[in-house]
PDB file of C-alpha atoms in Angstrom:
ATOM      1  CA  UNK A   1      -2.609  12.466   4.134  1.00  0.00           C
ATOM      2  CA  UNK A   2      -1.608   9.406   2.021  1.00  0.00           C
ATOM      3  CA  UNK A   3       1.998   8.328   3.057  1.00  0.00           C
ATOM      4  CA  UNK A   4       5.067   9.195   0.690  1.00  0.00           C
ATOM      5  CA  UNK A   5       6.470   6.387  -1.154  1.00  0.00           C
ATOM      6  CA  UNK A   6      10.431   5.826  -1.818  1.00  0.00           C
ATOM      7  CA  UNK A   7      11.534   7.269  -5.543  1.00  0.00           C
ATOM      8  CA  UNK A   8      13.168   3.891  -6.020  1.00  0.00           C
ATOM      9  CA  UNK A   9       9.408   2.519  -5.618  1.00  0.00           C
ATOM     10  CA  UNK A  10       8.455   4.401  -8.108  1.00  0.00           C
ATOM     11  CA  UNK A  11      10.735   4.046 -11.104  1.00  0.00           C
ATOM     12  CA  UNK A  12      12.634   0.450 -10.242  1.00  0.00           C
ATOM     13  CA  UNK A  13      10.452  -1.537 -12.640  1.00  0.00           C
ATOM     14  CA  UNK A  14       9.719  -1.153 -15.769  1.00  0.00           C
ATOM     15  CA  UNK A  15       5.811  -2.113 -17.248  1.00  0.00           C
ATOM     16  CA  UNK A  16       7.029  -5.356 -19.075  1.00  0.00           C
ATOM     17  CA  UNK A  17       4.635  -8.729 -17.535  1.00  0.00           C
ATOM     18  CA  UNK A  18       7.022 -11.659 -16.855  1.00  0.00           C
ATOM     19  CA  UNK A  19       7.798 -14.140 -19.469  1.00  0.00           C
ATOM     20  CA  UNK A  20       6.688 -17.334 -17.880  1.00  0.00           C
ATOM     21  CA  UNK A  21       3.595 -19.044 -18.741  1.00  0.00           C
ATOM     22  CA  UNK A  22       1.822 -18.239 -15.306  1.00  0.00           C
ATOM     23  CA  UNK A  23       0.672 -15.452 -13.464  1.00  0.00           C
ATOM     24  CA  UNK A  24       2.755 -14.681 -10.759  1.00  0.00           C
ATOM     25  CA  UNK A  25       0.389 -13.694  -7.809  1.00  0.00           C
ATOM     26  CA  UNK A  26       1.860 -12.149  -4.917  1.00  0.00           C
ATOM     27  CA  UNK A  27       0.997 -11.878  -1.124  1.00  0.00           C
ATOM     28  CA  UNK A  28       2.479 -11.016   2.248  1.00  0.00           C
ATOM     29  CA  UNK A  29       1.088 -10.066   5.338  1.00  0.00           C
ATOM     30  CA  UNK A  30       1.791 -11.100   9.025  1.00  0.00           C
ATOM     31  CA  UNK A  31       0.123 -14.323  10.391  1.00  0.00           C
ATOM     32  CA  UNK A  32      -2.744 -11.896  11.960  1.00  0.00           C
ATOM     33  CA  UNK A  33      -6.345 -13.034  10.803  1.00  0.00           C
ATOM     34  CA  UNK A  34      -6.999  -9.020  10.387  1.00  0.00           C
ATOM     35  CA  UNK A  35      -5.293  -9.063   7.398  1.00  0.00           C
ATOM     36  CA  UNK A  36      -7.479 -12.273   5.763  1.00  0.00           C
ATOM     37  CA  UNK A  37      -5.051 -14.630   4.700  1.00  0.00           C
ATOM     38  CA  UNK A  38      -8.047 -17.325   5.810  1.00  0.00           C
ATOM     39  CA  UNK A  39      -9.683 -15.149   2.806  1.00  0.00           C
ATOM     40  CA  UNK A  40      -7.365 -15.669   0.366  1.00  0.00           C
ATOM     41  CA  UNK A  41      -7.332 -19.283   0.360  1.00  0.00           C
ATOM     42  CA  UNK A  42     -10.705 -19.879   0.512  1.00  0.00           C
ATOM     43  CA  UNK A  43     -10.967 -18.122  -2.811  1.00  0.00           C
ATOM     44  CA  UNK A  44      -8.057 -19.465  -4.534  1.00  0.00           C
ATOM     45  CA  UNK A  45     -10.016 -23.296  -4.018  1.00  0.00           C
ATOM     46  CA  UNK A  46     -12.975 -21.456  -5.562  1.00  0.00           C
ATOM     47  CA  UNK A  47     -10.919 -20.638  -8.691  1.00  0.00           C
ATOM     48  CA  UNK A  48     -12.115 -22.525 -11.969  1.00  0.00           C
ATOM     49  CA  UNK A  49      -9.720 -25.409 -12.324  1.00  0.00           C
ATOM     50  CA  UNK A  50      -8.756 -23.652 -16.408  1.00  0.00           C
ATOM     51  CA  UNK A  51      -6.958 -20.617 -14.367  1.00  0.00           C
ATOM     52  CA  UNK A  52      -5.665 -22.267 -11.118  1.00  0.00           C
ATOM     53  CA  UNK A  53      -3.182 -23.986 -14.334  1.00  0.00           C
ATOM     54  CA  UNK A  54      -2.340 -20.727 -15.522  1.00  0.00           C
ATOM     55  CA  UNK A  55      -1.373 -19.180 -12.053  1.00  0.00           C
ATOM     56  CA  UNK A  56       1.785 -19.622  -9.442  1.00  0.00           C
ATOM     57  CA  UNK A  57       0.663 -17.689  -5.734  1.00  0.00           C
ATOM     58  CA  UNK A  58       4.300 -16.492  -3.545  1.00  0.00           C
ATOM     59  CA  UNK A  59       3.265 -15.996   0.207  1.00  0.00           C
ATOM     60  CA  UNK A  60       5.603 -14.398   2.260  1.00  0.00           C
ATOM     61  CA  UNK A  61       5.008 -14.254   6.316  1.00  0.00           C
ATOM     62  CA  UNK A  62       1.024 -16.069   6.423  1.00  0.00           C
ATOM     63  CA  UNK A  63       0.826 -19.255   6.905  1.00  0.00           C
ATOM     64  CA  UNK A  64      -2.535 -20.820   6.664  1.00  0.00           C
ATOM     65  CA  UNK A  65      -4.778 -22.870   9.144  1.00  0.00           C
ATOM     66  CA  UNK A  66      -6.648 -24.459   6.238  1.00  0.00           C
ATOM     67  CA  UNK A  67      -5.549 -26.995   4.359  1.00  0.00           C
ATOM     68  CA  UNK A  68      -3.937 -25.990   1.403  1.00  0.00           C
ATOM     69  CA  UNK A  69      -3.164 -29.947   0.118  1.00  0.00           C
ATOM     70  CA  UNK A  70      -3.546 -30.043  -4.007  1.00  0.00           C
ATOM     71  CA  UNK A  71      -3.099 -26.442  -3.841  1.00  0.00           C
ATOM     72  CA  UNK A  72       0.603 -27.064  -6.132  1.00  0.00           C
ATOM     73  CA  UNK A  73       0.415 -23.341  -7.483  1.00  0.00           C
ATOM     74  CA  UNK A  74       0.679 -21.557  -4.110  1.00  0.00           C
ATOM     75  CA  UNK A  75       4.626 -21.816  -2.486  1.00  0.00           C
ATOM     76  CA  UNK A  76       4.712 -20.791   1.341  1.00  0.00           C
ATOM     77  CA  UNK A  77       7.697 -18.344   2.261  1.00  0.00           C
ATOM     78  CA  UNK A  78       8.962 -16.743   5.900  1.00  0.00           C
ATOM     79  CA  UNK A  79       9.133 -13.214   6.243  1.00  0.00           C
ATOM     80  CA  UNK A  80      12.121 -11.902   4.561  1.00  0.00           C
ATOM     81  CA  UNK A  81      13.606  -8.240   4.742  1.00  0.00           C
ATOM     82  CA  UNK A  82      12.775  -5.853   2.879  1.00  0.00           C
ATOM     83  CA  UNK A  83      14.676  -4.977  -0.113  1.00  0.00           C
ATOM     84  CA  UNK A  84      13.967  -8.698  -0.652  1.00  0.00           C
ATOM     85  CA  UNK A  85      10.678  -8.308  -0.680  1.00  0.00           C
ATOM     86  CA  UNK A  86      10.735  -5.510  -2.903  1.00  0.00           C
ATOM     87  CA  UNK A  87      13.088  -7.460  -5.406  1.00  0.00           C
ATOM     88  CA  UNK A  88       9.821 -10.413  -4.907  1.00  0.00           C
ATOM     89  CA  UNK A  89       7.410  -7.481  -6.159  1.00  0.00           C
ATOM     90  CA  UNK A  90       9.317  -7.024  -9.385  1.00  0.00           C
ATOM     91  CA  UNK A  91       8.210 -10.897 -10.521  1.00  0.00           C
ATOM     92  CA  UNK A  92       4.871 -10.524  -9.582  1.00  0.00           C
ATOM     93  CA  UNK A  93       1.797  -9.248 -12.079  1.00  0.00           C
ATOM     94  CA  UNK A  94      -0.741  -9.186  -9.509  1.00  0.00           C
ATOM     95  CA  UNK A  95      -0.624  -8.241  -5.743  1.00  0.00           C
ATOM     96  CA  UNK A  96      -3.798  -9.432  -3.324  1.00  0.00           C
ATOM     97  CA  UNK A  97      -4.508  -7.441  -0.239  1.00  0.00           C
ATOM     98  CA  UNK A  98      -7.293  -9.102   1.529  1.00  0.00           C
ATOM     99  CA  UNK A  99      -7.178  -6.911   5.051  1.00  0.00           C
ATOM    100  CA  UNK A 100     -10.709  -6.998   6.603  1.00  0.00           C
ATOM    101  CA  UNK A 101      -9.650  -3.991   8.760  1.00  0.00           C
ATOM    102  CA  UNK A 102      -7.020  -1.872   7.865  1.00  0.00           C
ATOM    103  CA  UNK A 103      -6.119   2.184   7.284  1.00  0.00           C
ATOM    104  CA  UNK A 104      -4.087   2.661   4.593  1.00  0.00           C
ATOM    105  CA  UNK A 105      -1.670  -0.571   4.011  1.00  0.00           C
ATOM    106  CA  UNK A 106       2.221   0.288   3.210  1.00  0.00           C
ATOM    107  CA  UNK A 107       1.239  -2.829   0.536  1.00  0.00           C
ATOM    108  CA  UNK A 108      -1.336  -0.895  -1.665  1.00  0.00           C
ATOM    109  CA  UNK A 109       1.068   1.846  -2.033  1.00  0.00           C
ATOM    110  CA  UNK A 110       4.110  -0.411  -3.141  1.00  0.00           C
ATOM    111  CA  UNK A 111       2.303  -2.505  -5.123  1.00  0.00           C
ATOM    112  CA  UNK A 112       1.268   0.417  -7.228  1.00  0.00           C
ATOM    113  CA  UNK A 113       4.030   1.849  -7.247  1.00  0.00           C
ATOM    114  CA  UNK A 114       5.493  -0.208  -9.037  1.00  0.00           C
ATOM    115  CA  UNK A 115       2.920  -0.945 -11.724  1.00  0.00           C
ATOM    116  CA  UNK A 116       0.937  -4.391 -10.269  1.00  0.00           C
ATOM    117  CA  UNK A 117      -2.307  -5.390 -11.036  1.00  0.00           C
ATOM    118  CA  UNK A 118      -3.836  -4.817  -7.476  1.00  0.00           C
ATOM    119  CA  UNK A 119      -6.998  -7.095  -5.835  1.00  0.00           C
ATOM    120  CA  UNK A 120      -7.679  -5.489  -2.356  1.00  0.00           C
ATOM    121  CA  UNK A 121     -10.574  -4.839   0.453  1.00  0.00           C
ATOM    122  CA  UNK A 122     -12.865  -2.368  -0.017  1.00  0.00           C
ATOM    123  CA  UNK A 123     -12.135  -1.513   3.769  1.00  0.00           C
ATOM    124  CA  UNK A 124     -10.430   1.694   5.931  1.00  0.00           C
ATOM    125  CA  UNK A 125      -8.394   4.158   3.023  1.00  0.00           C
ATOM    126  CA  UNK A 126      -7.796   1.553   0.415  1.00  0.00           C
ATOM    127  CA  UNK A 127     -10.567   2.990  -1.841  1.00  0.00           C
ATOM    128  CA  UNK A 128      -9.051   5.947  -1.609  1.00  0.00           C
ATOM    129  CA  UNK A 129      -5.584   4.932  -2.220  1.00  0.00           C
ATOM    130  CA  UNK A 130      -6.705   2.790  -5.552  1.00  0.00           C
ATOM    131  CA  UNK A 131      -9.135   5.783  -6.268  1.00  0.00           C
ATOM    132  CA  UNK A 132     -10.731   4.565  -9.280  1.00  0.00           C
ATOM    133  CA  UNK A 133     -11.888   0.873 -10.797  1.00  0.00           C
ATOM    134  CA  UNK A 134      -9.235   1.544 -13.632  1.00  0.00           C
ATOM    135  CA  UNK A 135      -6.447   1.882 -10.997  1.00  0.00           C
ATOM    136  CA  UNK A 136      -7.183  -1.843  -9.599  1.00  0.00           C
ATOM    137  CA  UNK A 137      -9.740  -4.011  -8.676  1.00  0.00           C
ATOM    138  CA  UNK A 138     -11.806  -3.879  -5.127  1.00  0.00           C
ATOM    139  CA  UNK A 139     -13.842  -6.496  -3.574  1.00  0.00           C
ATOM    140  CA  UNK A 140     -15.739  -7.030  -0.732  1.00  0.00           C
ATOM    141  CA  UNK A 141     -14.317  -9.124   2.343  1.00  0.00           C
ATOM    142  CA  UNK A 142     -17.726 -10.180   3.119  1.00  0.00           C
ATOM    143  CA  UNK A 143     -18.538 -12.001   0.014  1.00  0.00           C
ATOM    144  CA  UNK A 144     -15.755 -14.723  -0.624  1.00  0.00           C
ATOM    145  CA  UNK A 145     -17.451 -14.860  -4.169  1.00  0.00           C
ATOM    146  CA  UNK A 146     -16.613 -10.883  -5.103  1.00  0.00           C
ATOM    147  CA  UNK A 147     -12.784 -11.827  -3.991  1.00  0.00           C
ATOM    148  CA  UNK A 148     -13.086 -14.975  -6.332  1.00  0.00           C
ATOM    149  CA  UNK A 149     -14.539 -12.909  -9.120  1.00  0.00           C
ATOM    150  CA  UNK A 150     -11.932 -10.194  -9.052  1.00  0.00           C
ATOM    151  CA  UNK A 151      -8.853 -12.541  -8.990  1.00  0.00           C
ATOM    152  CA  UNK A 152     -10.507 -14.287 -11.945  1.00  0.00           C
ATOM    153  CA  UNK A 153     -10.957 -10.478 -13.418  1.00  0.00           C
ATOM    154  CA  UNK A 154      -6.919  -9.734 -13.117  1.00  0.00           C
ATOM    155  CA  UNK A 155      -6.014 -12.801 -14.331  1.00  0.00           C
ATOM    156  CA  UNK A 156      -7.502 -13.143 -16.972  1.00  0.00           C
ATOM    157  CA  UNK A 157      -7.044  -9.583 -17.646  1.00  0.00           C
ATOM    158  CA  UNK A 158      -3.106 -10.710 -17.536  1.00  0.00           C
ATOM    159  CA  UNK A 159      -3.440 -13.922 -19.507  1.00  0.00           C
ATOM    160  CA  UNK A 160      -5.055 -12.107 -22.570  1.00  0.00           C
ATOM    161  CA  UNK A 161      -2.149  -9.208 -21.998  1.00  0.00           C
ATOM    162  CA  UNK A 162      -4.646  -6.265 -21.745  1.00  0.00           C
ATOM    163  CA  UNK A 163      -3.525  -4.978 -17.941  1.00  0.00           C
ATOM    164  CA  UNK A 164      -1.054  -2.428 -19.300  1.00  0.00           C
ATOM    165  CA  UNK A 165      -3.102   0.166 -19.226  1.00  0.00           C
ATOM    166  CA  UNK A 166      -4.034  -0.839 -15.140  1.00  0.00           C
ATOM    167  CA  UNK A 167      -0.583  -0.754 -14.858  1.00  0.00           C
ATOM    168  CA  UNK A 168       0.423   2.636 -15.667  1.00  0.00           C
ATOM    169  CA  UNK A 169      -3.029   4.059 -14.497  1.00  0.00           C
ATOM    170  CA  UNK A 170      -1.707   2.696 -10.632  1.00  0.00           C
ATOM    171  CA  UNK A 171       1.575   4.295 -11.103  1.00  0.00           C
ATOM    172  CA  UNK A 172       0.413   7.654 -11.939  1.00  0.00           C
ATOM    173  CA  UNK A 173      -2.040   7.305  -9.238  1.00  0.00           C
ATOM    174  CA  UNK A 174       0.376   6.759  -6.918  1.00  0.00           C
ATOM    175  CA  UNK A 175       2.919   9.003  -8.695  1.00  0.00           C
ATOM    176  CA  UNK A 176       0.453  11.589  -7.687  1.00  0.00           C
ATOM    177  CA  UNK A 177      -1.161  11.072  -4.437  1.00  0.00           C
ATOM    178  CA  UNK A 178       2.181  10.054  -2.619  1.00  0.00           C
ATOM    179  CA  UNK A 179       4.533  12.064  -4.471  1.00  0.00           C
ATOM    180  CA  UNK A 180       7.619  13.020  -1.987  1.00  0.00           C
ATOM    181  CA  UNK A 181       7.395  16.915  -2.540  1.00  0.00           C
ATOM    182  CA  UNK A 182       3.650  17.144  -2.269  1.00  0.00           C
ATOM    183  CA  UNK A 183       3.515  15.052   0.615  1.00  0.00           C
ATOM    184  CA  UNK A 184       5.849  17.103   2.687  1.00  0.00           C
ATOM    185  CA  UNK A 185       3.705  20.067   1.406  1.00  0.00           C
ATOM    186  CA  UNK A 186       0.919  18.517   2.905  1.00  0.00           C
ATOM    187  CA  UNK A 187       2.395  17.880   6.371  1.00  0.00           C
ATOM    188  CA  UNK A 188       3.537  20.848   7.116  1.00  0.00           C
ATOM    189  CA  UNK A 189       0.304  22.842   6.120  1.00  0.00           C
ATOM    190  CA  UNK A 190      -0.931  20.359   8.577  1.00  0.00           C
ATOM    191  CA  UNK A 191       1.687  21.566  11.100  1.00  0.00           C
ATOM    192  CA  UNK A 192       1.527  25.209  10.026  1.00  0.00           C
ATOM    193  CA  UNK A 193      -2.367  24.812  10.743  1.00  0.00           C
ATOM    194  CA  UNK A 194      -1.815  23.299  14.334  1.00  0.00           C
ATOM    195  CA  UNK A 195       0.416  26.595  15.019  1.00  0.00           C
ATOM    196  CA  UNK A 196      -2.521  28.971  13.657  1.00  0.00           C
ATOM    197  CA  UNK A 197      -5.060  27.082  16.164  1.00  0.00           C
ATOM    198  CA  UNK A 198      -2.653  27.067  19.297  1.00  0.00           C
ATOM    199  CA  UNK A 199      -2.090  31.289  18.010  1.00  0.00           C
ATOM    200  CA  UNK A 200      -5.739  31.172  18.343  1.00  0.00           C
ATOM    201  CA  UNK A 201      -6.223  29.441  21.623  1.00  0.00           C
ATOM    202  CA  UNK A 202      -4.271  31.451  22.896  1.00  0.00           C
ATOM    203  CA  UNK A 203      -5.936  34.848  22.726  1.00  0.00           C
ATOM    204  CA  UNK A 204      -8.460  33.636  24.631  1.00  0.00           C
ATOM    205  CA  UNK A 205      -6.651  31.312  27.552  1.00  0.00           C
ATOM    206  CA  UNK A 206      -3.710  31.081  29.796  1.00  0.00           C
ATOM    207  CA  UNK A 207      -2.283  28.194  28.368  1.00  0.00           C
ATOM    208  CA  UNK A 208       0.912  26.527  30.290  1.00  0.00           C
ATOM    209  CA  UNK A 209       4.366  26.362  28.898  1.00  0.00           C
ATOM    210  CA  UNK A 210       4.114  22.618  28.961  1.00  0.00           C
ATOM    211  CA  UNK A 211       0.839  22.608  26.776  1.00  0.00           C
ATOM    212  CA  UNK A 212       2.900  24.673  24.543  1.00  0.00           C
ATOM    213  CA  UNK A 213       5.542  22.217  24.129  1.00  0.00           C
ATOM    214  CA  UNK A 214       2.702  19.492  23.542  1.00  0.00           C
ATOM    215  CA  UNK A 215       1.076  20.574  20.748  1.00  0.00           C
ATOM    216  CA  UNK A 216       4.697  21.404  19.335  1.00  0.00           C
ATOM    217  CA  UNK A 217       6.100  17.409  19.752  1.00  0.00           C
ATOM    218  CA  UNK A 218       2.520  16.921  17.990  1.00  0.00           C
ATOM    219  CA  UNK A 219       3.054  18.757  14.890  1.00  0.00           C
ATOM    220  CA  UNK A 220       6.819  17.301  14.900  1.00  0.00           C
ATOM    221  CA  UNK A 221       5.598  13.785  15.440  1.00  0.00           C
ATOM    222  CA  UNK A 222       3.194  14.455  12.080  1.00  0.00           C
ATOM    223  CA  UNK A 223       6.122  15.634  10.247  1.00  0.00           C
ATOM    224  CA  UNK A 224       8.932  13.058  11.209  1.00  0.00           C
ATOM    225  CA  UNK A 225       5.975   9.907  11.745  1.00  0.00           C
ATOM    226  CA  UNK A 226       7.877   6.519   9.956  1.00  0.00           C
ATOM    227  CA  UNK A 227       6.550   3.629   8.241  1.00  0.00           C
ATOM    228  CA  UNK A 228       8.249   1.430   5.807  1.00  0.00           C
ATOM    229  CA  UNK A 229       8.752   2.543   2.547  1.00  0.00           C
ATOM    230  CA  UNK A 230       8.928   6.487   4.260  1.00  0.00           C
ATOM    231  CA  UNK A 231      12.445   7.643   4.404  1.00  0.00           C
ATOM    232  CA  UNK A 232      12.770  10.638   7.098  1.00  0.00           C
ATOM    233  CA  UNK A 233      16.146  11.714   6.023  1.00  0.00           C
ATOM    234  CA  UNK A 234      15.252  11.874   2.258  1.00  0.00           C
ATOM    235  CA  UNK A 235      11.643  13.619   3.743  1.00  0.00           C
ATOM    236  CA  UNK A 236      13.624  15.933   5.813  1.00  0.00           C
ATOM    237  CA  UNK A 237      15.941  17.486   2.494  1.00  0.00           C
ATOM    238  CA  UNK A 238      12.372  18.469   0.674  1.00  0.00           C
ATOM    239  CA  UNK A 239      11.216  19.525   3.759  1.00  0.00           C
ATOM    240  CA  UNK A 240      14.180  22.099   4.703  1.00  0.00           C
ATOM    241  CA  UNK A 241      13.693  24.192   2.285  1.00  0.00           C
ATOM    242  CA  UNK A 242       9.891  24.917   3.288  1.00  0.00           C
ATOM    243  CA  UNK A 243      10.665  24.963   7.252  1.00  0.00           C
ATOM    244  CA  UNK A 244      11.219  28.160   8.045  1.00  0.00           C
ATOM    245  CA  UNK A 245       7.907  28.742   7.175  1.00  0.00           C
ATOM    246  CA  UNK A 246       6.497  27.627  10.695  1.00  0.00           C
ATOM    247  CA  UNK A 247       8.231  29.787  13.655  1.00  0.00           C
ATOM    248  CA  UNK A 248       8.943  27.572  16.737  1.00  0.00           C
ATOM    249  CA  UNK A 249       9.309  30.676  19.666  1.00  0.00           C
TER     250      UNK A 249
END
């Protein structure tokens, strides 16, 4: 189940590119090399010397082991909160997620949902977050060269201002698959599902009080599970009107 993402997310920024003369490239990510920050750089030296003039990279949280000297376009930040970080999305036209490992990064999500030009992994659920080559661009964390290729790809795609229709393509994507309403749907058919099997089970063992209450907390924990950008009281309001669905004897 893709997670739900804020309404704020969705409708804070409007598709206009900034006004400035470079392309405002945008990544954060904890200092973990799962996340391939190492990545990153190496393909931002790779980048033809025409577009490395046209572009200004904001990193918030990573801080690289390489050097990064006569690298002037990319500006090193510390992790801020964040509703800061969301107000650094808003400048940005393209967002780089370069995890070699991940599941389905909070990132992807807020990056689309709010209309940027996305370069990620082709690893874990990000495929199936983006969806579709006209929803963003994927590359390989293997080949250094695919990464270098798609940043060239968005930038350019930026540059000659022909990424508006990438830009509202993410949105609805997102619009759709993480939609507040449709995700609570979702959860509890998941929930109302792990009810039916323990109904099931049931018939045919003895099974404890205390298993009972297990498989209960583990159809609550699916419903009230947090990440950032997830907000359980907002959640809960679509959700109470479709609780009384599932029967909790």
């Amino acid at each position: 189940i893709p997670y739900p993402v804020e309404f704020f997310l969705q409708n804070s920024l409007s598709l206009v590119l900034n006004k400035n003369d470079k392309v405002i490239i945008f990544f954060a990510s904890r200092n973990d090399p799962v996340k391939g920050g190492e990545l990153f750089i190496r393909a931002l030296k790779q980048i033809p010397d025409d577009l490395k003039n046209r572009i200004f990279v904001e990193i918030y949280g990573f801080k690289p082991e390489q050097d990064i000297i006569g690298l002037d376009f990319i500006k090193l930040n510390k992790f801020i909160p964040r509703d800061d970080l969301v107000e650094q999305y808003k400048r940005a036209d393209i967002c780089v997620i370069t995890s070699l490992f991940d599941n389905s990064p909070n990132t992807v999500y807020e990056a689309m949902a709010q209309g940027k030009i996305v370069v990620a992994s082709s690893v874990g659920g990000i495929p199936e977050i983006i969806g579709s080559k006209k929803n963003g661009f994927l590359f390989d964390p293997k080949d250094v060269n695919d990464l270098v290729e798609k940043l060239e790809n968005a930038i350019k795609l930026v540059l000659k201002g022909e990424c508006q229709f990438m830009r509202i393509n993410a949105r609805q994507r997102i619009n759709t698959i993480s939609n507040l309403s449709i995700n609570v749907e979702q959860r509890l058919n998941l929930i109302q599902f792990s009810f039916f099997i323990h109904a099931e089970l049931t018939t045919y063992f003895d099974t404890p009080s205390s298993e009972s209450l297990r498989i209960y907390s583990v159809a609550a924990a699916v419903l009230t599970s947090t990440r950032p950008g997830y907000n359980y009281n907002t959640t809960r309001k679509h959700a109470y009107g479709r609780i009384k669905l599932i029967t909790l004897d």
